[in-house]
């Protein structure tokens, strides 16, 4: 208990807050220096992705506290009592259900009509979802808002396809690293902005319950405003990356989303299928355990909605540093396949280290391994996938990667939420680490695709 109180006080300490702020400013400066090396055609997309992630991460760390306030004692459905961890699992899974359905549709749509109009439609859907979230007065409305957010969030594959369209194969992992660096900057700053929005919205501008409601609504309102701002930015500055006039004519029929889904299962030994499985299992295990992270930190270290933003800022800052300064150099040194294996080991070590931490500094070390692992794993796997798929089906397969990742993100939060309630607060992290390490066996033999570009189906 004394350790928990000391850690909680450390998160509240002005010294810790100032230190984290200085680190964030320093990394912003480093990022600014690297901006000069980024091609102009990618910079606009990176700015778009940053604002989008900033709005999303304003919401995600606050979600467990919203769920807790709307259903603190759990709920009874069909004679079954669902605890707070299980409810959180369902709420998180609702996002990925919608993303699962929408991702291949967005990918195929962007292959046919372009990446730019697809992003505009998705941003509009996200703005509506954030407003619903802000004024949610029940778990059902909160659940519905997450469904709409997931539908708008199914465009991750479209953004990745845009990067693949705009870069040479040898620079693809580096470009994806730049993109993920800006999104992780959003990860670092979004939770802090969300906590600040609650504080700002809760000031005594209105009496009583109105003040409380405004405090809860403020993050959703601001996130919706960021989406609308992003729509204007995309419409004005983002150029279409798909050049339909230069694509060679072919009589070969394009795969449908259903055919592509089945091919990943029926041809599971193909490089594209194995890469999709690696991505899906690893990201499902990682994000599934993080679905109960706020509850875990609250129980173990008494972190609250006012302090959790600093934890995410720390992790996000390391991620930005890694992806901007280290990822490209590490790819040149080890290659995408070997670097992804190193990332899997680091990610598993960081996840399992969380419940083993006895104090703030041990927690900081374990948490610091996680962004290293994600930075080395996911951009490299995605870059390899872009090499083994044909250009005209790139959006589809990038969407398929998100679809299978979505399936994993549906199952994992439910399982880890149940484990949190039934086995123990540390159990999700032990299970997660085991699943992540298991993906190493799927990566054998992929080294041949780390350099020369290969095409799926050619």
JSON list of C-alpha atoms in Angstrom, two decimals, residues 96-275:
[
{"chain": "A", "resi": 96, "resn": "UNK", "atom": "CA", "xyz": [-12.92, -3.43, -33.51]},
{"chain": "A", "resi": 97, "resn": "UNK", "atom": "CA", "xyz": [-16.14, -5.15, -34.63]},
{"chain": "A", "resi": 98, "resn": "UNK", "atom": "CA", "xyz": [-16.96, -2.07, -36.70]},
{"chain": "A", "resi": 99, "resn": "UNK", "atom": "CA", "xyz": [-13.36, -1.77, -37.85]},
{"chain": "A", "resi": 100, "resn": "UNK", "atom": "CA", "xyz": [-13.35, -5.44, -38.82]},
{"chain": "A", "resi": 101, "resn": "UNK", "atom": "CA", "xyz": [-16.38, -4.94, -41.07]},
{"chain": "A", "resi": 102, "resn": "UNK", "atom": "CA", "xyz": [-15.31, -1.62, -42.55]},
{"chain": "A", "resi": 103, "resn": "UNK", "atom": "CA", "xyz": [-11.57, -2.14, -43.16]},
{"chain": "A", "resi": 104, "resn": "UNK", "atom": "CA", "xyz": [-11.72, -4.32, -46.31]},
{"chain": "A", "resi": 105, "resn": "UNK", "atom": "CA", "xyz": [-14.60, -2.20, -47.63]},
{"chain": "A", "resi": 106, "resn": "UNK", "atom": "CA", "xyz": [-12.56, 0.98, -47.17]},
{"chain": "A", "resi": 107, "resn": "UNK", "atom": "CA", "xyz": [-9.53, -0.72, -48.75]},
{"chain": "A", "resi": 108, "resn": "UNK", "atom": "CA", "xyz": [-11.43, -1.89, -51.84]},
{"chain": "A", "resi": 109, "resn": "UNK", "atom": "CA", "xyz": [-13.23, 1.48, -52.07]},
{"chain": "A", "resi": 110, "resn": "UNK", "atom": "CA", "xyz": [-9.90, 3.34, -52.00]},
{"chain": "A", "resi": 111, "resn": "UNK", "atom": "CA", "xyz": [-8.45, 1.01, -54.67]},
{"chain": "A", "resi": 112, "resn": "UNK", "atom": "CA", "xyz": [-11.33, 1.98, -56.96]},
{"chain": "A", "resi": 113, "resn": "UNK", "atom": "CA", "xyz": [-12.04, 5.66, -56.25]},
{"chain": "A", "resi": 114, "resn": "UNK", "atom": "CA", "xyz": [-8.89, 6.85, -54.48]},
{"chain": "A", "resi": 115, "resn": "UNK", "atom": "CA", "xyz": [-7.40, 7.25, -51.01]},
{"chain": "A", "resi": 116, "resn": "UNK", "atom": "CA", "xyz": [-8.32, 10.91, -50.53]},
{"chain": "A", "resi": 117, "resn": "UNK", "atom": "CA", "xyz": [-12.16, 10.72, -50.77]},
{"chain": "A", "resi": 118, "resn": "UNK", "atom": "CA", "xyz": [-12.10, 7.63, -48.57]},
{"chain": "A", "resi": 119, "resn": "UNK", "atom": "CA", "xyz": [-10.30, 9.50, -45.80]},
{"chain": "A", "resi": 120, "resn": "UNK", "atom": "CA", "xyz": [-12.73, 12.44, -46.02]},
{"chain": "A", "resi": 121, "resn": "UNK", "atom": "CA", "xyz": [-15.77, 10.20, -45.51]},
{"chain": "A", "resi": 122, "resn": "UNK", "atom": "CA", "xyz": [-14.14, 8.37, -42.60]},
{"chain": "A", "resi": 123, "resn": "UNK", "atom": "CA", "xyz": [-13.20, 11.60, -40.82]},
{"chain": "A", "resi": 124, "resn": "UNK", "atom": "CA", "xyz": [-16.80, 12.78, -41.02]},
{"chain": "A", "resi": 125, "resn": "UNK", "atom": "CA", "xyz": [-17.99, 9.55, -39.40]},
{"chain": "A", "resi": 126, "resn": "UNK", "atom": "CA", "xyz": [-15.43, 9.95, -36.62]},
{"chain": "A", "resi": 127, "resn": "UNK", "atom": "CA", "xyz": [-16.57, 13.50, -35.85]},
{"chain": "A", "resi": 128, "resn": "UNK", "atom": "CA", "xyz": [-20.14, 12.28, -35.35]},
{"chain": "A", "resi": 129, "resn": "UNK", "atom": "CA", "xyz": [-18.93, 9.43, -33.13]},
{"chain": "A", "resi": 130, "resn": "UNK", "atom": "CA", "xyz": [-16.94, 11.72, -30.84]},
{"chain": "A", "resi": 131, "resn": "UNK", "atom": "CA", "xyz": [-19.97, 13.95, -30.27]},
{"chain": "A", "resi": 132, "resn": "UNK", "atom": "CA", "xyz": [-22.07, 10.91, -29.36]},
{"chain": "A", "resi": 133, "resn": "UNK", "atom": "CA", "xyz": [-19.33, 9.79, -26.96]},
{"chain": "A", "resi": 134, "resn": "UNK", "atom": "CA", "xyz": [-19.13, 13.19, -25.30]},
{"chain": "A", "resi": 135, "resn": "UNK", "atom": "CA", "xyz": [-22.82, 13.26, -24.41]},
{"chain": "A", "resi": 136, "resn": "UNK", "atom": "CA", "xyz": [-23.28, 9.53, -23.71]},
{"chain": "A", "resi": 137, "resn": "UNK", "atom": "CA", "xyz": [-25.55, 9.07, -20.69]},
{"chain": "A", "resi": 138, "resn": "UNK", "atom": "CA", "xyz": [-25.62, 5.26, -20.63]},
{"chain": "A", "resi": 139, "resn": "UNK", "atom": "CA", "xyz": [-23.42, 2.27, -21.41]},
{"chain": "A", "resi": 140, "resn": "UNK", "atom": "CA", "xyz": [-25.57, 1.55, -24.47]},
{"chain": "A", "resi": 141, "resn": "UNK", "atom": "CA", "xyz": [-24.94, 4.99, -26.00]},
{"chain": "A", "resi": 142, "resn": "UNK", "atom": "CA", "xyz": [-21.25, 4.66, -25.16]},
{"chain": "A", "resi": 143, "resn": "UNK", "atom": "CA", "xyz": [-21.26, 1.29, -26.91]},
{"chain": "A", "resi": 144, "resn": "UNK", "atom": "CA", "xyz": [-22.92, 2.79, -30.02]},
{"chain": "A", "resi": 145, "resn": "UNK", "atom": "CA", "xyz": [-20.41, 5.64, -30.14]},
{"chain": "A", "resi": 146, "resn": "UNK", "atom": "CA", "xyz": [-17.57, 3.12, -30.21]},
{"chain": "A", "resi": 147, "resn": "UNK", "atom": "CA", "xyz": [-19.22, 1.29, -33.11]},
{"chain": "A", "resi": 148, "resn": "UNK", "atom": "CA", "xyz": [-19.31, 4.50, -35.17]},
{"chain": "A", "resi": 149, "resn": "UNK", "atom": "CA", "xyz": [-15.72, 5.34, -34.18]},
{"chain": "A", "resi": 150, "resn": "UNK", "atom": "CA", "xyz": [-14.65, 1.88, -35.34]},
{"chain": "A", "resi": 151, "resn": "UNK", "atom": "CA", "xyz": [-16.33, 2.36, -38.71]},
{"chain": "A", "resi": 152, "resn": "UNK", "atom": "CA", "xyz": [-14.43, 5.61, -39.19]},
{"chain": "A", "resi": 153, "resn": "UNK", "atom": "CA", "xyz": [-11.24, 3.98, -37.89]},
{"chain": "A", "resi": 154, "resn": "UNK", "atom": "CA", "xyz": [-11.24, 1.30, -40.57]},
{"chain": "A", "resi": 155, "resn": "UNK", "atom": "CA", "xyz": [-9.07, 3.46, -42.82]},
{"chain": "A", "resi": 156, "resn": "UNK", "atom": "CA", "xyz": [-5.71, 2.59, -41.25]},
{"chain": "A", "resi": 157, "resn": "UNK", "atom": "CA", "xyz": [-5.06, 0.29, -44.19]},
{"chain": "A", "resi": 158, "resn": "UNK", "atom": "CA", "xyz": [-5.95, 3.11, -46.58]},
{"chain": "A", "resi": 159, "resn": "UNK", "atom": "CA", "xyz": [-3.36, 5.39, -44.97]},
{"chain": "A", "resi": 160, "resn": "UNK", "atom": "CA", "xyz": [-0.75, 2.64, -45.13]},
{"chain": "A", "resi": 161, "resn": "UNK", "atom": "CA", "xyz": [-1.61, 2.01, -48.77]},
{"chain": "A", "resi": 162, "resn": "UNK", "atom": "CA", "xyz": [-1.16, 5.75, -49.44]},
{"chain": "A", "resi": 163, "resn": "UNK", "atom": "CA", "xyz": [2.36, 5.51, -48.02]},
{"chain": "A", "resi": 164, "resn": "UNK", "atom": "CA", "xyz": [3.10, 2.40, -50.09]},
{"chain": "A", "resi": 165, "resn": "UNK", "atom": "CA", "xyz": [1.81, 4.17, -53.23]},
{"chain": "A", "resi": 166, "resn": "UNK", "atom": "CA", "xyz": [4.08, 7.14, -52.59]},
{"chain": "A", "resi": 167, "resn": "UNK", "atom": "CA", "xyz": [7.40, 5.48, -51.70]},
{"chain": "A", "resi": 168, "resn": "UNK", "atom": "CA", "xyz": [9.99, 3.14, -53.18]},
{"chain": "A", "resi": 169, "resn": "UNK", "atom": "CA", "xyz": [10.05, -0.37, -51.66]},
{"chain": "A", "resi": 170, "resn": "UNK", "atom": "CA", "xyz": [13.48, 0.17, -50.08]},
{"chain": "A", "resi": 171, "resn": "UNK", "atom": "CA", "xyz": [12.21, 3.26, -48.23]},
{"chain": "A", "resi": 172, "resn": "UNK", "atom": "CA", "xyz": [8.81, 1.88, -47.26]},
{"chain": "A", "resi": 173, "resn": "UNK", "atom": "CA", "xyz": [9.57, 0.75, -43.70]},
{"chain": "A", "resi": 174, "resn": "UNK", "atom": "CA", "xyz": [11.29, 4.07, -43.00]},
{"chain": "A", "resi": 175, "resn": "UNK", "atom": "CA", "xyz": [8.28, 5.99, -44.36]},
{"chain": "A", "resi": 176, "resn": "UNK", "atom": "CA", "xyz": [5.88, 3.89, -42.32]},
{"chain": "A", "resi": 177, "resn": "UNK", "atom": "CA", "xyz": [8.09, 4.64, -39.33]},
{"chain": "A", "resi": 178, "resn": "UNK", "atom": "CA", "xyz": [7.78, 8.37, -39.99]},
{"chain": "A", "resi": 179, "resn": "UNK", "atom": "CA", "xyz": [4.02, 7.99, -40.23]},
{"chain": "A", "resi": 180, "resn": "UNK", "atom": "CA", "xyz": [3.80, 5.96, -37.03]},
{"chain": "A", "resi": 181, "resn": "UNK", "atom": "CA", "xyz": [6.07, 8.47, -35.28]},
{"chain": "A", "resi": 182, "resn": "UNK", "atom": "CA", "xyz": [3.55, 11.23, -35.86]},
{"chain": "A", "resi": 183, "resn": "UNK", "atom": "CA", "xyz": [0.68, 9.00, -34.75]},
{"chain": "A", "resi": 184, "resn": "UNK", "atom": "CA", "xyz": [2.63, 8.11, -31.63]},
{"chain": "A", "resi": 185, "resn": "UNK", "atom": "CA", "xyz": [3.18, 11.79, -30.99]},
{"chain": "A", "resi": 186, "resn": "UNK", "atom": "CA", "xyz": [-0.60, 11.90, -30.94]},
{"chain": "A", "resi": 187, "resn": "UNK", "atom": "CA", "xyz": [-0.49, 8.96, -28.52]},
{"chain": "A", "resi": 188, "resn": "UNK", "atom": "CA", "xyz": [1.85, 10.94, -26.28]},
{"chain": "A", "resi": 189, "resn": "UNK", "atom": "CA", "xyz": [-0.09, 14.21, -26.31]},
{"chain": "A", "resi": 190, "resn": "UNK", "atom": "CA", "xyz": [-3.68, 13.04, -26.77]},
{"chain": "A", "resi": 191, "resn": "UNK", "atom": "CA", "xyz": [-4.22, 11.60, -23.26]},
{"chain": "A", "resi": 192, "resn": "UNK", "atom": "CA", "xyz": [-2.78, 14.73, -21.66]},
{"chain": "A", "resi": 193, "resn": "UNK", "atom": "CA", "xyz": [-5.09, 16.90, -23.78]},
{"chain": "A", "resi": 194, "resn": "UNK", "atom": "CA", "xyz": [-8.01, 14.66, -22.81]},
{"chain": "A", "resi": 195, "resn": "UNK", "atom": "CA", "xyz": [-7.30, 15.03, -19.10]},
{"chain": "A", "resi": 196, "resn": "UNK", "atom": "CA", "xyz": [-6.89, 18.79, -19.58]},
{"chain": "A", "resi": 197, "resn": "UNK", "atom": "CA", "xyz": [-10.21, 18.93, -21.45]},
{"chain": "A", "resi": 198, "resn": "UNK", "atom": "CA", "xyz": [-12.00, 17.29, -18.51]},
{"chain": "A", "resi": 199, "resn": "UNK", "atom": "CA", "xyz": [-10.40, 19.77, -16.11]},
{"chain": "A", "resi": 200, "resn": "UNK", "atom": "CA", "xyz": [-11.30, 22.70, -18.35]},
{"chain": "A", "resi": 201, "resn": "UNK", "atom": "CA", "xyz": [-14.86, 21.48, -18.89]},
{"chain": "A", "resi": 202, "resn": "UNK", "atom": "CA", "xyz": [-15.40, 20.92, -15.16]},
{"chain": "A", "resi": 203, "resn": "UNK", "atom": "CA", "xyz": [-14.69, 24.50, -14.14]},
{"chain": "A", "resi": 204, "resn": "UNK", "atom": "CA", "xyz": [-17.54, 26.31, -12.46]},
{"chain": "A", "resi": 205, "resn": "UNK", "atom": "CA", "xyz": [-18.95, 27.89, -15.59]},
{"chain": "A", "resi": 206, "resn": "UNK", "atom": "CA", "xyz": [-22.26, 26.16, -14.84]},
{"chain": "A", "resi": 207, "resn": "UNK", "atom": "CA", "xyz": [-23.65, 24.98, -11.52]},
{"chain": "A", "resi": 208, "resn": "UNK", "atom": "CA", "xyz": [-24.08, 21.42, -10.26]},
{"chain": "A", "resi": 209, "resn": "UNK", "atom": "CA", "xyz": [-24.71, 18.54, -12.63]},
{"chain": "A", "resi": 210, "resn": "UNK", "atom": "CA", "xyz": [-24.32, 20.75, -15.70]},
{"chain": "A", "resi": 211, "resn": "UNK", "atom": "CA", "xyz": [-20.68, 21.34, -14.79]},
{"chain": "A", "resi": 212, "resn": "UNK", "atom": "CA", "xyz": [-20.06, 17.60, -14.42]},
{"chain": "A", "resi": 213, "resn": "UNK", "atom": "CA", "xyz": [-21.76, 16.85, -17.75]},
{"chain": "A", "resi": 214, "resn": "UNK", "atom": "CA", "xyz": [-19.77, 19.55, -19.52]},
{"chain": "A", "resi": 215, "resn": "UNK", "atom": "CA", "xyz": [-16.55, 18.13, -18.08]},
{"chain": "A", "resi": 216, "resn": "UNK", "atom": "CA", "xyz": [-17.33, 14.70, -19.48]},
{"chain": "A", "resi": 217, "resn": "UNK", "atom": "CA", "xyz": [-18.45, 16.09, -22.83]},
{"chain": "A", "resi": 218, "resn": "UNK", "atom": "CA", "xyz": [-15.45, 18.37, -23.37]},
{"chain": "A", "resi": 219, "resn": "UNK", "atom": "CA", "xyz": [-13.02, 15.69, -24.68]},
{"chain": "A", "resi": 220, "resn": "UNK", "atom": "CA", "xyz": [-15.61, 14.44, -27.18]},
{"chain": "A", "resi": 221, "resn": "UNK", "atom": "CA", "xyz": [-16.40, 17.96, -28.38]},
{"chain": "A", "resi": 222, "resn": "UNK", "atom": "CA", "xyz": [-12.74, 18.84, -28.85]},
{"chain": "A", "resi": 223, "resn": "UNK", "atom": "CA", "xyz": [-12.02, 15.52, -30.61]},
{"chain": "A", "resi": 224, "resn": "UNK", "atom": "CA", "xyz": [-14.93, 16.13, -33.00]},
{"chain": "A", "resi": 225, "resn": "UNK", "atom": "CA", "xyz": [-13.58, 19.60, -33.72]},
{"chain": "A", "resi": 226, "resn": "UNK", "atom": "CA", "xyz": [-10.18, 18.12, -34.54]},
{"chain": "A", "resi": 227, "resn": "UNK", "atom": "CA", "xyz": [-11.83, 15.73, -37.01]},
{"chain": "A", "resi": 228, "resn": "UNK", "atom": "CA", "xyz": [-13.61, 18.59, -38.76]},
{"chain": "A", "resi": 229, "resn": "UNK", "atom": "CA", "xyz": [-10.35, 20.55, -38.89]},
{"chain": "A", "resi": 230, "resn": "UNK", "atom": "CA", "xyz": [-8.69, 17.48, -40.35]},
{"chain": "A", "resi": 231, "resn": "UNK", "atom": "CA", "xyz": [-11.35, 17.21, -43.06]},
{"chain": "A", "resi": 232, "resn": "UNK", "atom": "CA", "xyz": [-10.62, 20.77, -44.16]},
{"chain": "A", "resi": 233, "resn": "UNK", "atom": "CA", "xyz": [-6.89, 20.03, -44.15]},
{"chain": "A", "resi": 234, "resn": "UNK", "atom": "CA", "xyz": [-7.27, 16.85, -46.23]},
{"chain": "A", "resi": 235, "resn": "UNK", "atom": "CA", "xyz": [-9.61, 18.53, -48.72]},
{"chain": "A", "resi": 236, "resn": "UNK", "atom": "CA", "xyz": [-7.23, 21.43, -49.18]},
{"chain": "A", "resi": 237, "resn": "UNK", "atom": "CA", "xyz": [-3.76, 19.89, -49.10]},
{"chain": "A", "resi": 238, "resn": "UNK", "atom": "CA", "xyz": [-3.77, 16.09, -49.45]},
{"chain": "A", "resi": 239, "resn": "UNK", "atom": "CA", "xyz": [-3.24, 15.00, -53.06]},
{"chain": "A", "resi": 240, "resn": "UNK", "atom": "CA", "xyz": [-4.48, 11.69, -54.41]},
{"chain": "A", "resi": 241, "resn": "UNK", "atom": "CA", "xyz": [-1.73, 9.04, -54.42]},
{"chain": "A", "resi": 242, "resn": "UNK", "atom": "CA", "xyz": [-3.39, 6.57, -56.79]},
{"chain": "A", "resi": 243, "resn": "UNK", "atom": "CA", "xyz": [-2.47, 7.11, -60.46]},
{"chain": "A", "resi": 244, "resn": "UNK", "atom": "CA", "xyz": [-5.11, 5.09, -62.29]},
{"chain": "A", "resi": 245, "resn": "UNK", "atom": "CA", "xyz": [-3.88, 6.15, -65.75]},
{"chain": "A", "resi": 246, "resn": "UNK", "atom": "CA", "xyz": [-0.45, 4.53, -65.36]},
{"chain": "A", "resi": 247, "resn": "UNK", "atom": "CA", "xyz": [-1.66, 1.14, -64.15]},
{"chain": "A", "resi": 248, "resn": "UNK", "atom": "CA", "xyz": [-1.24, -1.65, -66.73]},
{"chain": "A", "resi": 249, "resn": "UNK", "atom": "CA", "xyz": [-4.45, -3.03, -68.17]},
{"chain": "A", "resi": 250, "resn": "UNK", "atom": "CA", "xyz": [-5.24, -6.60, -67.12]},
{"chain": "A", "resi": 251, "resn": "UNK", "atom": "CA", "xyz": [-8.15, -8.92, -67.71]},
{"chain": "A", "resi": 252, "resn": "UNK", "atom": "CA", "xyz": [-7.51, -10.67, -64.41]},
{"chain": "A", "resi": 253, "resn": "UNK", "atom": "CA", "xyz": [-10.50, -10.26, -62.12]},
{"chain": "A", "resi": 254, "resn": "UNK", "atom": "CA", "xyz": [-9.85, -8.49, -58.85]},
{"chain": "A", "resi": 255, "resn": "UNK", "atom": "CA", "xyz": [-10.36, -10.45, -55.67]},
{"chain": "A", "resi": 256, "resn": "UNK", "atom": "CA", "xyz": [-13.40, -9.59, -53.62]},
{"chain": "A", "resi": 257, "resn": "UNK", "atom": "CA", "xyz": [-13.07, -8.92, -49.91]},
{"chain": "A", "resi": 258, "resn": "UNK", "atom": "CA", "xyz": [-14.67, -12.29, -49.16]},
{"chain": "A", "resi": 259, "resn": "UNK", "atom": "CA", "xyz": [-12.20, -14.12, -51.41]},
{"chain": "A", "resi": 260, "resn": "UNK", "atom": "CA", "xyz": [-9.26, -12.33, -49.81]},
{"chain": "A", "resi": 261, "resn": "UNK", "atom": "CA", "xyz": [-10.51, -13.19, -46.32]},
{"chain": "A", "resi": 262, "resn": "UNK", "atom": "CA", "xyz": [-10.75, -16.87, -47.22]},
{"chain": "A", "resi": 263, "resn": "UNK", "atom": "CA", "xyz": [-7.38, -16.87, -49.01]},
{"chain": "A", "resi": 264, "resn": "UNK", "atom": "CA", "xyz": [-5.57, -15.85, -45.82]},
{"chain": "A", "resi": 265, "resn": "UNK", "atom": "CA", "xyz": [-7.01, -19.00, -44.19]},
{"chain": "A", "resi": 266, "resn": "UNK", "atom": "CA", "xyz": [-6.86, -21.45, -47.11]},
{"chain": "A", "resi": 267, "resn": "UNK", "atom": "CA", "xyz": [-3.36, -20.36, -48.23]},
{"chain": "A", "resi": 268, "resn": "UNK", "atom": "CA", "xyz": [-1.94, -19.74, -44.77]},
{"chain": "A", "resi": 269, "resn": "UNK", "atom": "CA", "xyz": [1.61, -20.66, -45.82]},
{"chain": "A", "resi": 270, "resn": "UNK", "atom": "CA", "xyz": [1.81, -17.80, -48.36]},
{"chain": "A", "resi": 271, "resn": "UNK", "atom": "CA", "xyz": [4.01, -14.89, -47.27]},
{"chain": "A", "resi": 272, "resn": "UNK", "atom": "CA", "xyz": [1.11, -12.44, -47.33]},
{"chain": "A", "resi": 273, "resn": "UNK", "atom": "CA", "xyz": [-1.03, -14.73, -45.15]},
{"chain": "A", "resi": 274, "resn": "UNK", "atom": "CA", "xyz": [1.75, -15.35, -42.63]},
{"chain": "A", "resi": 275, "resn": "UNK", "atom": "CA", "xyz": [2.47, -11.63, -42.33]}
]
